[in-house]
Amino acid sequence: MSEPAEYFRPLRPTELRQVGRPLARTDAPGKATGSTRYGGDYTMPGMLHAKVLRSPLASARLRRIDVSKARALPGVACTFTGADLSDRLAPTDIPGQTGAKRLDTGQSILVKERVRYYGEPLALVAAETPAIAQKALDLIEYDLDALPGVYDPLEALKPESPIVQGSNNIVAQLKIRKGDLDQGFAEADRVIENSYRTQFVEHAFLEPEVGLAWVDENDVINIRVSTQVIEHFRSIADAVGVPHNKVRIMGAMVGGGFGGKEDLTVEIYLALLTRATRRPVQLVYTREESFLGHGKRHPFVMTYRTGVTKDGAITALKVTITADAGAYVFLSPYVILYALVAAPGPYRIDNLHVDATAVATNNMYTSAFRGFGAAQACVAYEAQMDEVAKALDLERMAFRRRNFLRTGDKLATDVPIESAVWTDECMTKAWEALGERTPDSVPVKVGRGVACYQQSYGRIMWLHDTSEAWVGIEVDGTVTVRSGVTDIGAGQISALGQIAAELLGVSLSDVAIYHSDSSTTPLAGTTTATRALYMTGNAVRLAASAVRERLVARSAKALRATPSQVDLANSRAFVIDDPDRWIGFKQLVALCASEGIHRSELALFRAPFTDKIDPETGRGRVHPDYTYGAHAVEVAVDTETGEVTVLKSIGAHDVGRAINPAAVAGQIEGGAAQGQGYALSEEMCYQEGRLITLSLSEYLIPTAMDVPQIESIILESRSGLGPFGAKGIGEPALIPVAPAIANAVADAIGVRVYDLPITPERIVMALRQPDSME
Amino acid sequence: MQPRRDGAPETRKTMLADFDLVIPANLTQALQILSEDATRNGHDAMPLAGGTNLLVDIRARRAAPKRLIALGKLDELRGTTIDNGRVIVGGRTTLTDVLRAPRMAEHAPSLVQSARVFGGQMVRNSATVAGNLCYGSPAADTVPPLLSLNAELTLASQAGRRVVPLNDFFLGYKQNVRRHDELVTEITWPLPPSNSANLFYKLARRKGDAITVVGLAVTLVVESGKCSCVRIALGAVAPVIKRALAAEAMLIDQALTPTLIDAAAGQAVEACEPIDDARASAEYRCHGVYVLTRRLLTQAWERLS
Ligand SMILES: Cc1cc2nc3c(=O)[nH]c(=O)nc-3n(C[C@H](O)[C@H](O)[C@H](O)COP(=O)(O)OP(=O)(O)OC[C@H]3O[C@@H](n4cnc5c(N)ncnc54)[C@H](O)[C@@H]3O)c2cc1C
């Protein structure tokens, strides 16, 4: 790839040459031409094919399972049932970087006795072909005794309900007690209370789960897998009973994650099968298996009780959140922590109570999904802002402005926000971009909505997040970056290249990046929590800066200048005030090499660490920092059929600094589409725990026909903790979309649909309510 | 480890059960194979057109034919013509072919409307009109338009041809009068007169690649200020797509008024036997039939008067 000449003009040292440009991402050509290799594109000679047998009941006791007929089938190499396994569990806790044990939340790798959800794995098979493996599954005999189950979190809290987890089905409970709630409500002129519900949501990434495992000559179990988290090698090693350095995870380009590849997927099955057979084993999920095989977004029931004065000052807020955790704990405790922190939204609320509870049921387990609990909270708090404004007859945006959190104000957890809070700027810009209003045409009514948000970037601070990266320069002046980061499609890797190129004064095409190998690339931490750019970007910045410093020092000597007078750009080192005095990068590197000057660096970036928040008040820091922004939409609602057409969709976000604005726009566009599905059409439906939307013809993600042209407005406060002042945009881009659409629909039809998704049917029902407009 | 080489057989990942694929070169051969199959092999063969229903069913283990008779080479069945006042669509014509056929928007406005919202581009490129009819899904999008146009099918076998009105084609849920040795070779209907309106509306949960929740087609002919002919076809609200005959009867020889249209729409709902499913409730489907019948009749009447 060659870059336009303008990038090569000499610039002032404060100016950035690579960072901030919409460069073609390093992963773009391969994806555009189809040459990129994903996990499923790797095969090995003599490879076996694995399949997983899953429970057809959501709550049952496994009385008997017999694999003898399957084993006897020619071509079957190996089977596993719960009885073949030790008592080791599959860890479901958030992957750590410290070795510290947090929650006791393991799940049997295969069901030993108790089935708790529909699709829970009962047995594994590895065979010479996928067809034989499939046939072997059909030959496995088993008896399940159905047990009473519970499928609603509010039901599951009742004492007479069946117990799915623990002693009372409560898998986590958190609270915030800030200010004086009674006093706050006493000061209010009006108190408005509403309940909002969200649904089970599927990640629906393009690439279903896939992996290939083999044992190498060092007796290391290698697993090439589509994952967001190569650090799982530790939990896999623990689960199969080998030392940590005997499991190696290699990623590949990931065809989408959205949190759905944050937990373990196929890894432990592959590790067991390859270890037992000593042959390479591949496991490829179909779409249906993918739907059954990973956790979903938590459905929430959220009650908001807001006290407000006549002129629109919020005096008190009481929030109750109940989340359906499904059958196993997984990341539920952390998801409700995010919801807890996000509950008031980007507003300053001095008197605040929040109670968040995650409850086990016999539904599919729920875990990470872009937005991680904070997305659900935004659905409620932004709907509630509109409802309160409506009740008080206040203009929606003026009411928001009156209450926006500003830099220095205290967050929900009673600690101040230090970075820029440009919610107002984002909301104003997004709204303005809606332009002229589309007129109504009977029976179609047009409405507009806006939603603002606060979303963390970076991991929970008591997880003690760190990231390592290595940057080195070859003697020909080309650059190599090594980072364990996985690229789940957002351009994580390319951004690292841009940062290294910026600091070393070369172009992006001079940088080669090695990634996602737990044994050979420095561990960079998970690609989750909108932390990849913040953490790995900073690690690369540190490593590249260290190398840069040595190069600058050596070139200053060669140019008879001081290091502060020298800059690196256009593959040369030059004197800033006299650019004709320069030395070529290659020559400089050769000089360094012959003098033994270190041309590489392994750096560690440490996020700020804290202890846990106070369990009684919720006081304390939870996240390093937050991103703020807004989304505005215009919709047309057919008031007869209830169909909704999104006409305009505009995201405006303060990303701190856009390392690559094209990649940022990609996130905003993807978030707009995903959020539209969340608002209008997507729902994983479970009947008595059984998934009834088992394909993409029932689980309705928006198509190109449904999504309008999306406009991305990028604001840059340069106040973030990431490299060059960047914040994060991965999760944030999604957060405000669904509530903005919900608000636009309510604006169009004059009544609110309190439950997502806002289907045509729900709109028709809402319009039939006696209190609905005409 | 080695990456997959281009051109390497992909069968190892196939999710379909095994079947034999027969590719006849022309219609005569195809009918011969089907006839032999019907007599000797006990109907274990099925015609394969675009495969957008059949292959999906085989993968889901809902169908397990031993042989597929691919119609891909039967170019003589592909295309649209006008003959003797009738529009003729060949039995291998795809939805994309329909959209590209000249003047089809005049010859079958409702069919073109349904083709525009049918699946997505890739599906329209493969899917055939005949396949849509033969599969007989209650949600099939070309059926309400073709019923509203009073279409007929030509069924051909080695023994000869017969013409069946679409109205008589379906026997029950995914059942029809086609014999195993027959192929649909033509779908035909009379050119709509100039004093007619023909409309279709697909009510679905999203705009692309959606299974219809209610499909509704209306044909209205107006002579001297009165409705001289009306056909209302209801999709996805009963095991078989059918006409709302009682509602039609209320309108014939009448000048349409909002009150009359309203009453007919209510009557159309009486013809529905919908189910609840993951896409919509039976109640909402009835509501859809009501508002869409009203809407399309009103639009048709306004256009003609
Ligand atoms: C993603 C997707 C989206 C879809 N969207 C829609 C939609 O919007 N609306 C809709 O109505 N349908 C939709 N469908 C269903 C399907 O595409 C249609 O029903 C299509 O018209 C079937 O035609 P085909 O040529 O693919 O038929 P095939 O699958 O090849 O065959 C279907 C049946 O018809 C028989 N058959 C085919 N041709 C003949 C013939 N000439 N004579 C006798 N028998 C024959 C076959 O034996 C088989 O039983 C969709 C399907 C998919 C996968």
Coordinates of C-alpha atoms in Angstrom, one line a residue, chain B residues 23 42 44 57-58 62 97 101 132-133 139 151 180 187 215 221 231 288 297:
Chain B
I23 CA -28.5 -32.9 -14.6
G42 CA -40.8 -45.2 -6.0
D44 CA -37.2 -40.9 -4.5
D57 CA -34.7 -28.6 4.0
I58 CA -32.2 -31.3 3.3
R62 CA -36.7 -32.2 6.8
D97 CA -35.7 -12.8 -14.3
A101 CA -38.5 -8.8 -17.8
N132 CA -42.1 -20.9 -4.8
L133 CA -45.5 -22.4 -5.9
A139 CA -46.0 -17.5 3.4
A151 CA -53.0 -17.5 -12.9
H180 CA -44.2 -36.9 -9.0
I187 CA -47.3 -20.2 -15.3
G215 CA -49.0 -11.2 2.3
V221 CA -61.5 -4.0 -12.2
R231 CA -59.9 -10.8 -6.2
G288 CA -52.8 -7.2 9.3
L297 CA -58.8 -1.8 -1.8

